[in-house]
């Protein structure tokens, strides 16, 4: 038994920190000079940061499902932020009709992670890990909830999409009966995470642990502690792209939570044998959304994803390109920056299996690949990723679309979006045009043709449900 325990505690612990709606440049290590994120930056500097990291969807439920299952949204059917809806569906379907000004009939997303999937948490639990999920879930209640999908602990055990309508400060809608008036939700979630680490130190239990810390921050409602808002008001330059004091304060509160987790790992003597992942579930929000902003600050825009185009709920780079840093002292070179690997959220599951020395079970249906080679300083052979987002989103102007990125090239297929209801394609070279300002589809027809075939192959292999032309479209 002692030998077995010794073997288990040699396996690395995993702390997976995922922030809600954090934009690509919303932290210092990705270039922000307005937001202050010393703890996140220290985490990134202790390992490898990725300049080409993506989520499989520009909306949260779909990304979360892709992480926990390792499966593309086109295959698992959860393609939108539908995880909280009352109707339970595990497959996406074609909507019955569309508005007369819409050229396509788009897709109704599944709204739960299918409980039959063998999840990342189940795989780690079967591999000897104690597992905990703390924070936001949003991919289903029972039997799709964390406790049914491989986690031993789930706090606050809610499927809520956010702390709305006014839930950063106790009493909390997402965790009724807990907290003292005025307590901040992210502070309390970090406290629960700290307690889990201390109580489940492998030196005491003989078992490694997986801690999913999926923060509620920095999702709406956009409110924060007054004293931190005032700090950023004093340094705000409205000529800079990032200048919302409210949002900056929310980012700082998130950073403090990350610092609490990292400090605890150090205090418990676990930092050298713990893999820490820092990630976001989709691109940053960037519109006004004044209904959710503190009324004292309604005239402040929320954020900026510049130089990326658009943001959350958009097929463009601002919607799916996100910050990613992975730390494992002594194994991953400190301060390394990876410009080569193109990483997607479906890769997290197989990567953790590889790093933790757990064989991938035949019950897994993984679409992602392990990025271990990239973490060890080698090139990642896979260089193409996909995003299937077949939805109209009025607030961002998104039309039903699928993209492939292969190397530096990105092709977007907008279903039936030409005036004659044929498909519209946009091609961008992200090496020279990260802001997707110049569509070069007409200049490189052969490149369009080759990438079109990849999109068609992806949708065929995954069984992705695709839009059809709207027969009632009125020009």
Coordinates of C-alpha atoms in Angstrom, one line a residue:
X1 CA 0.0 0.0 0.0
X2 CA 2.8 2.4 0.9
X3 CA 4.4 1.7 -2.5
X4 CA 1.1 2.4 -4.3
X5 CA 0.6 5.7 -2.4
X6 CA 4.2 6.8 -3.2
X7 CA 3.5 6.1 -6.8
X8 CA 0.3 8.1 -6.8
X9 CA 1.8 11.2 -5.1
X10 CA 4.5 11.2 -7.7
X11 CA 1.8 12.0 -10.2
X12 CA 1.4 15.8 -10.6
X13 CA -1.6 17.6 -9.2
X14 CA -3.7 19.6 -11.6
X15 CA -5.1 23.1 -10.9
X16 CA -7.1 24.2 -14.0
X17 CA -8.0 27.9 -13.7
X18 CA -10.5 29.1 -16.3
X19 CA -11.8 32.6 -16.3
X20 CA -15.2 33.5 -17.8
X21 CA -15.1 36.0 -20.7
X22 CA -11.5 37.0 -20.3
X23 CA -10.2 38.6 -23.5
X24 CA -6.9 37.8 -25.3
X25 CA -5.2 40.9 -24.1
X26 CA -6.9 41.3 -20.7
X27 CA -3.8 40.3 -18.7
X28 CA -0.3 41.7 -18.4
X29 CA 1.5 38.7 -19.9
X30 CA -0.5 39.2 -23.1
X31 CA 0.2 42.9 -23.3
X32 CA -2.3 44.8 -21.2
X33 CA -0.7 47.8 -19.5
X34 CA -4.0 49.1 -17.9
X35 CA -5.2 46.0 -16.0
X36 CA -2.9 44.9 -13.2
X37 CA -2.5 41.1 -13.0
X38 CA 0.8 40.4 -11.1
X39 CA -0.3 37.0 -9.9
X40 CA -1.4 35.7 -13.3
X41 CA 1.7 37.2 -14.9
X42 CA 3.9 35.3 -12.3
X43 CA 2.0 32.1 -13.1
X44 CA 2.7 32.6 -16.9
X45 CA 6.3 33.5 -16.3
X46 CA 6.8 30.3 -14.3
X47 CA 5.9 28.2 -17.4
X48 CA 4.9 28.6 -21.0
X49 CA 2.4 31.1 -22.5
X50 CA 0.8 30.4 -25.9
X51 CA 0.2 33.1 -28.5
X52 CA -2.1 31.0 -30.7
X53 CA -4.5 29.5 -28.2
X54 CA -8.2 29.2 -29.0
X55 CA -11.4 27.9 -27.6
X56 CA -13.6 25.6 -29.7
X57 CA -16.5 28.1 -29.5
X58 CA -17.0 31.8 -28.9
X59 CA -19.5 31.0 -26.2
X60 CA -19.1 29.4 -22.8
X61 CA -21.2 26.3 -22.6
X62 CA -19.8 25.0 -25.9
X63 CA -16.2 25.6 -24.8
X64 CA -16.8 24.0 -21.4
X65 CA -18.3 20.9 -23.0
X66 CA -15.4 20.7 -25.4
X67 CA -12.9 20.7 -22.5
X68 CA -14.7 18.2 -20.3
X69 CA -15.3 15.8 -23.2
X70 CA -12.3 16.5 -25.5
X71 CA -14.8 16.6 -28.4
X72 CA -15.5 19.3 -31.0
X73 CA -18.8 21.1 -30.6
X74 CA -19.9 20.0 -34.0
X75 CA -19.8 16.4 -32.7
X76 CA -21.2 16.8 -29.2
X77 CA -23.9 19.2 -30.4
X78 CA -23.4 21.8 -27.7
X79 CA -22.6 24.8 -29.9
X80 CA -24.0 27.7 -28.0
X81 CA -24.4 29.1 -24.4
X82 CA -27.4 27.0 -23.8
X83 CA -26.3 24.9 -20.8
X84 CA -28.8 26.5 -18.4
X85 CA -32.0 26.1 -20.5
X86 CA -34.8 24.1 -18.9
X87 CA -35.5 21.8 -21.9
X88 CA -33.0 18.9 -21.8
X89 CA -31.5 18.1 -25.2
X90 CA -28.2 16.2 -26.0
X91 CA -28.2 16.8 -29.7
X92 CA -28.3 19.9 -31.9
X93 CA -31.1 20.2 -34.5
X94 CA -32.1 22.4 -37.4
X95 CA -34.5 25.2 -36.3
X96 CA -37.9 24.9 -37.9
X97 CA -37.9 28.4 -39.5
X98 CA -36.0 31.7 -39.7
X99 CA -36.9 35.3 -39.8
X100 CA -37.6 36.6 -43.3
X101 CA -34.5 38.9 -43.2
X102 CA -32.2 35.9 -42.4
X103 CA -30.7 34.1 -45.4
X104 CA -30.3 30.8 -43.5
X105 CA -32.2 28.6 -41.1
X106 CA -29.7 28.2 -38.3
X107 CA -29.2 25.6 -35.6
X108 CA -30.7 24.9 -32.2
X109 CA -27.9 23.8 -29.9
X110 CA -27.9 20.9 -27.5
X111 CA -28.1 22.3 -24.0
X112 CA -26.4 19.6 -21.9
X113 CA -23.2 17.6 -22.0
X114 CA -24.2 14.1 -22.8
X115 CA -23.9 12.1 -19.6
X116 CA -22.7 9.1 -21.6
X117 CA -19.3 10.8 -22.4
X118 CA -16.3 9.6 -20.4
X119 CA -15.1 12.9 -19.1
X120 CA -11.8 14.3 -18.2
X121 CA -12.7 14.3 -14.5
X122 CA -13.9 10.6 -14.8
X123 CA -10.6 9.7 -16.4
X124 CA -8.5 11.4 -13.7
X125 CA -10.7 10.0 -10.9
X126 CA -10.3 6.5 -12.3
X127 CA -6.5 7.2 -12.5
X128 CA -6.4 7.7 -8.7
X129 CA -7.1 11.5 -8.4
X130 CA -9.4 13.3 -6.0
X131 CA -11.4 15.7 -8.0
X132 CA -13.1 19.0 -7.3
X133 CA -15.0 21.5 -9.3
X134 CA -15.3 25.0 -7.8
X135 CA -17.1 27.8 -9.6
X136 CA -19.1 28.0 -12.8
X137 CA -20.2 24.9 -14.7
X138 CA -23.0 25.8 -17.1
X139 CA -23.2 22.5 -19.1
X140 CA -26.0 20.9 -17.3
X141 CA -27.6 19.8 -14.1
X142 CA -28.1 16.2 -13.0
X143 CA -27.2 13.8 -14.7
X144 CA -24.8 16.3 -16.5
X145 CA -23.6 18.0 -13.4
X146 CA -20.1 17.8 -12.0
X147 CA -21.0 15.2 -9.3
X148 CA -22.4 13.0 -12.0
X149 CA -19.5 13.6 -14.4
X150 CA -16.5 12.6 -12.3
X151 CA -16.1 15.2 -9.6
X152 CA -16.0 14.3 -5.9
X153 CA -16.8 17.8 -4.8
X154 CA -18.8 20.6 -6.5
X155 CA -19.1 24.1 -5.0
X156 CA -21.5 25.9 -5.2
X157 CA -23.3 23.2 -7.1
X158 CA -25.1 25.4 -9.6
X159 CA -25.7 25.4 -13.3
X160 CA -26.2 29.1 -13.4
X161 CA -24.7 30.9 -16.4
X162 CA -23.4 33.9 -14.3
X163 CA -24.0 35.6 -11.0
X164 CA -26.8 37.7 -12.5
X165 CA -28.8 39.7 -11.8
X166 CA -26.8 41.3 -9.0
X167 CA -24.8 38.5 -7.5
X168 CA -21.2 39.5 -6.9
X169 CA -21.9 40.6 -3.4
X170 CA -23.7 38.4 -0.8
X171 CA -26.5 37.3 -0.6
X172 CA -25.7 35.4 -3.8
X173 CA -28.4 34.1 -6.2
X174 CA -26.1 31.2 -7.2
X175 CA -25.3 30.1 -3.6
X176 CA -28.3 30.8 -1.4
X177 CA -27.8 30.7 2.3
X178 CA -24.1 31.3 2.2
X179 CA -22.0 34.4 2.8
X180 CA -22.3 37.5 4.9
X181 CA -23.7 40.7 3.4
X182 CA -21.1 42.4 1.2
X183 CA -18.8 39.3 0.8
X184 CA -17.5 39.0 -2.8
X185 CA -18.3 35.8 -4.6
X186 CA -14.9 35.3 -6.2
X187 CA -13.2 35.8 -2.9
X188 CA -15.3 33.1 -1.4
X189 CA -14.8 30.7 -4.3
X190 CA -11.0 31.2 -3.9
X191 CA -11.4 30.5 -0.2
X192 CA -13.1 27.2 -1.0
X193 CA -10.4 26.3 -3.4
X194 CA -7.7 27.1 -0.9
X195 CA -9.4 24.8 1.7
X196 CA -9.6 22.0 -0.8
X197 CA -5.9 22.2 -1.6
X198 CA -5.0 22.2 2.1
X199 CA -7.4 19.3 3.0
X200 CA -6.3 17.2 0.0
X201 CA -2.5 17.7 0.1
X202 CA -1.2 14.4 -1.3
X203 CA 1.3 14.3 1.5
X204 CA -1.7 13.7 3.8
X205 CA -4.0 11.7 1.5
X206 CA -1.6 9.7 -0.6
X207 CA -3.6 10.8 -3.7
X208 CA -3.0 13.5 -6.3
X209 CA -5.8 15.9 -7.0
X210 CA -7.6 17.7 -9.9
X211 CA -9.0 21.1 -8.9
X212 CA -11.1 22.8 -11.5
X213 CA -11.3 26.4 -10.5
X214 CA -13.7 27.8 -13.1
X215 CA -14.1 31.3 -12.0
X216 CA -17.4 33.3 -12.3
X217 CA -15.2 36.3 -13.0
X218 CA -15.1 38.4 -15.2
X219 CA -18.6 37.7 -16.6
X220 CA -21.5 40.2 -16.1
X221 CA -22.9 41.8 -14.0
X222 CA -20.1 44.3 -14.3
X223 CA -19.7 45.4 -10.7
X224 CA -16.7 45.5 -8.4
X225 CA -15.4 46.7 -5.1
X226 CA -15.6 50.5 -4.9
X227 CA -12.1 51.1 -3.6
X228 CA -10.6 49.1 -6.5
X229 CA -12.7 51.0 -9.1
X230 CA -11.5 54.3 -7.7
X231 CA -7.9 53.1 -8.0
X232 CA -8.3 52.5 -11.8
X233 CA -10.3 55.8 -12.3
X234 CA -7.2 57.6 -11.1
X235 CA -5.0 56.0 -13.8
X236 CA -7.6 55.9 -16.6
X237 CA -6.6 57.3 -20.0
X238 CA -9.7 57.4 -22.2
X239 CA -7.5 57.5 -25.3
X240 CA -6.4 54.0 -24.6
X241 CA -8.4 51.0 -25.9
X242 CA -8.7 49.5 -22.4
X243 CA -10.1 52.1 -20.0
X244 CA -13.0 50.8 -18.1
X245 CA -12.3 51.1 -14.4
X246 CA -15.2 48.8 -13.4
X247 CA -13.9 46.0 -15.7
X248 CA -10.3 46.6 -14.6
X249 CA -11.4 46.2 -10.9
X250 CA -13.1 42.9 -11.8
X251 CA -9.9 41.7 -13.5
X252 CA -7.9 42.6 -10.4
X253 CA -10.2 40.7 -8.1
X254 CA -9.8 37.7 -10.4
X255 CA -6.0 38.1 -10.2
X256 CA -6.2 38.2 -6.4
X257 CA -8.1 34.9 -6.4
X258 CA -5.4 33.3 -8.6
X259 CA -2.8 34.6 -6.2
X260 CA -4.5 32.9 -3.3
X261 CA -4.4 29.6 -5.1
X262 CA -0.8 29.9 -6.1
X263 CA 0.4 31.0 -2.7
X264 CA -1.4 28.1 -1.1
X265 CA 0.3 25.6 -3.4
X266 CA 3.7 27.2 -2.3
X267 CA 2.8 27.1 1.4
X268 CA 1.7 23.5 1.1
X269 CA 4.9 22.5 -0.6
X270 CA 3.0 21.5 -3.8
X271 CA 4.1 24.0 -6.4
X272 CA 6.9 21.9 -7.9
X273 CA 4.6 18.9 -8.5
X274 CA 1.5 20.8 -9.7
X275 CA 0.4 21.5 -13.3
X276 CA -1.4 24.9 -13.3
X277 CA -3.4 25.9 -16.4
X278 CA -4.7 29.4 -16.9
X279 CA -7.2 29.9 -19.6
X280 CA -10.4 31.6 -20.7
X281 CA -13.7 30.1 -22.0
X282 CA -14.1 32.5 -24.9
X283 CA -13.1 35.9 -26.1
X284 CA -13.8 39.1 -24.2
X285 CA -17.0 41.0 -24.2
X286 CA -16.6 44.4 -25.8
X287 CA -20.0 46.0 -26.3
X288 CA -22.0 48.4 -24.1
X289 CA -24.4 46.1 -22.4
X290 CA -25.4 49.0 -20.1
X291 CA -28.2 47.0 -18.4
X292 CA -25.6 45.1 -16.5
X293 CA -23.1 47.8 -15.6
X294 CA -23.1 49.5 -12.3
X295 CA -25.4 52.6 -12.8
X296 CA -22.6 54.9 -11.5
X297 CA -20.5 53.9 -14.5
X298 CA -22.9 53.3 -17.4
X299 CA -21.0 55.5 -19.8
X300 CA -17.9 53.4 -19.7
X301 CA -17.3 50.9 -22.5
X302 CA -16.4 47.5 -21.1
X303 CA -13.3 46.3 -22.8
X304 CA -11.3 46.0 -26.0
X305 CA -9.9 43.0 -27.8
X306 CA -7.8 45.2 -30.1
X307 CA -6.1 44.3 -32.4
X308 CA -8.4 41.3 -32.7
X309 CA -11.7 41.7 -34.5
X310 CA -15.0 41.6 -32.6
X311 CA -15.3 39.5 -29.4
X312 CA -17.4 37.0 -27.5
X313 CA -20.2 35.4 -29.6
X314 CA -18.4 36.1 -32.9
X315 CA -16.6 33.8 -35.4
X316 CA -13.7 36.3 -35.7
X317 CA -10.5 36.1 -33.7
X318 CA -11.8 38.2 -30.8
X319 CA -14.4 35.5 -30.2
X320 CA -12.2 32.5 -29.8
X321 CA -8.5 33.6 -29.4
X322 CA -7.7 33.6 -25.7
X323 CA -4.8 33.7 -23.2
X324 CA -3.3 30.4 -22.2
X325 CA -0.4 29.7 -19.8
X326 CA 0.7 26.3 -18.4
X327 CA 3.1 26.0 -15.5
X328 CA 4.9 22.9 -14.2
X329 CA 8.2 24.0 -12.5
X330 CA 11.1 21.9 -13.5
X331 CA 9.3 20.3 -16.4
X332 CA 8.1 23.2 -18.5
X333 CA 10.7 25.9 -19.1
X334 CA 10.0 29.0 -17.1
X335 CA 9.4 32.2 -19.1
X336 CA 8.9 30.3 -22.4
X337 CA 6.6 31.7 -25.1
X338 CA 5.2 29.5 -27.8
X339 CA 4.4 31.2 -31.1
X340 CA 4.2 27.9 -33.1
X341 CA 1.6 25.7 -31.6
X342 CA -2.1 26.2 -32.5
X343 CA -4.0 25.0 -29.4
X344 CA -7.7 24.4 -28.9
X345 CA -9.8 23.7 -25.9
X346 CA -10.4 20.1 -27.1
X347 CA -6.6 19.5 -26.4
X348 CA -6.8 20.0 -22.6
X349 CA -8.1 16.5 -21.8
X350 CA -5.6 14.5 -23.9
X351 CA -2.8 16.7 -22.7
X352 CA -3.6 16.1 -19.0
X353 CA -3.8 12.4 -19.6
X354 CA -0.4 12.5 -21.2
X355 CA 1.2 14.7 -18.5
X356 CA -0.3 12.7 -15.7
X357 CA 0.8 9.3 -17.1
X358 CA -2.8 8.0 -17.5
X359 CA -3.6 5.9 -20.5
X360 CA -6.5 7.1 -22.6
X361 CA -9.5 4.8 -22.0
X362 CA -11.3 3.2 -24.9
X363 CA -14.4 4.9 -23.6
X364 CA -13.0 8.3 -24.5
X365 CA -13.9 9.8 -27.9
X366 CA -11.2 12.4 -28.1
X367 CA -10.9 14.9 -31.0
X368 CA -8.1 16.8 -29.3
X369 CA -4.4 16.0 -29.3
X370 CA -1.8 16.1 -26.5
X371 CA 0.3 19.3 -26.7
X372 CA 3.0 17.7 -24.4
X373 CA 5.6 18.0 -27.2
X374 CA 5.0 21.8 -27.4
X375 CA 5.2 22.1 -23.7
X376 CA 8.6 20.4 -23.8
X377 CA 9.9 22.9 -26.4
X378 CA 9.2 20.9 -29.6
X379 CA 6.9 21.6 -32.5
X380 CA 3.3 20.5 -32.4
X381 CA 2.6 18.5 -35.6
X382 CA -1.1 19.2 -35.7
X383 CA -1.6 22.7 -37.2
X384 CA -5.4 22.9 -37.9
X385 CA -8.3 23.7 -35.6
X386 CA -12.0 24.3 -36.1
X387 CA -14.9 26.3 -34.8
X388 CA -18.5 25.5 -35.7
X389 CA -20.8 28.3 -34.7
X390 CA -24.0 27.9 -36.7
X391 CA -26.0 30.7 -35.0
X392 CA -27.3 34.2 -35.7
X393 CA -26.1 36.5 -32.9
X394 CA -27.7 40.0 -33.3
X395 CA -25.5 41.8 -30.8
X396 CA -22.2 40.9 -32.7
X397 CA -23.6 40.6 -36.2
X398 CA -22.6 36.9 -36.4
X399 CA -24.2 34.8 -39.1
X400 CA -24.1 31.0 -39.0
X401 CA -20.5 30.0 -39.7
X402 CA -17.7 27.5 -39.5
X403 CA -14.0 28.3 -39.6
X404 CA -10.8 26.3 -40.1
X405 CA -7.4 27.7 -39.1
X406 CA -4.5 25.8 -40.7
X407 CA -1.1 27.3 -40.2
X408 CA -1.4 31.1 -40.7
X409 CA -4.5 30.8 -42.9
X410 CA -8.0 31.1 -41.6
X411 CA -11.1 30.4 -43.8
X412 CA -14.6 31.3 -42.6
X413 CA -17.6 29.7 -44.3
X414 CA -20.7 31.9 -43.8
X415 CA -23.6 29.7 -44.6
X416 CA -25.9 31.0 -47.4
X417 CA -24.8 34.6 -46.7
X418 CA -24.4 35.9 -50.2
X419 CA -27.3 37.9 -51.7
X420 CA -28.2 34.9 -53.9
X421 CA -28.1 32.6 -50.8
X422 CA -24.9 30.9 -51.8
X423 CA -22.2 30.4 -49.2
X424 CA -19.9 33.4 -48.5
X425 CA -16.2 32.8 -47.7
X426 CA -13.6 35.0 -46.1
X427 CA -9.9 34.2 -46.1
X428 CA -7.3 35.8 -43.8
X429 CA -3.6 35.5 -43.4
X430 CA -3.3 35.8 -39.6
X431 CA 0.5 36.2 -39.7
X432 CA 0.2 39.5 -41.6
X433 CA -3.4 40.5 -40.6
X434 CA -4.2 39.4 -37.1
X435 CA -7.1 41.9 -37.1
X436 CA -8.8 40.2 -40.1
X437 CA -9.1 43.5 -41.9
X438 CA -8.3 42.2 -45.4
X439 CA -10.3 39.3 -47.0
X440 CA -8.0 37.8 -49.6
X441 CA -10.3 35.0 -50.8
X442 CA -10.4 36.3 -54.3
X443 CA -6.6 36.6 -54.4
X444 CA -6.0 33.0 -53.3
X445 CA -8.8 30.8 -54.8
X446 CA -6.7 27.6 -54.6
X447 CA -6.2 28.2 -50.8
X448 CA -9.9 28.7 -50.4
X449 CA -10.6 25.5 -52.3
X450 CA -8.2 23.5 -50.1
X451 CA -9.5 24.9 -46.8
X452 CA -13.2 24.5 -47.9
X453 CA -12.5 20.8 -48.3
X454 CA -11.2 20.7 -44.7
X455 CA -14.3 22.3 -43.4
X456 CA -16.5 19.9 -45.3
X457 CA -14.5 17.0 -44.0
X458 CA -14.7 18.2 -40.4
X459 CA -18.4 18.6 -40.5
X460 CA -18.9 15.3 -42.2
X461 CA -16.7 13.4 -39.8
X462 CA -18.2 15.0 -36.7
X463 CA -21.8 14.8 -38.0
X464 CA -22.1 18.5 -37.4
X465 CA -25.7 19.8 -38.1
X466 CA -25.5 22.6 -40.6
X467 CA -27.9 25.4 -41.7
X468 CA -30.0 25.3 -44.8
X469 CA -31.1 28.2 -47.1
X470 CA -34.2 30.0 -45.7
X471 CA -37.0 29.4 -48.3
X472 CA -38.8 32.4 -46.9
X473 CA -36.0 34.9 -47.2
X474 CA -37.1 38.3 -48.5
X475 CA -34.4 40.3 -50.2

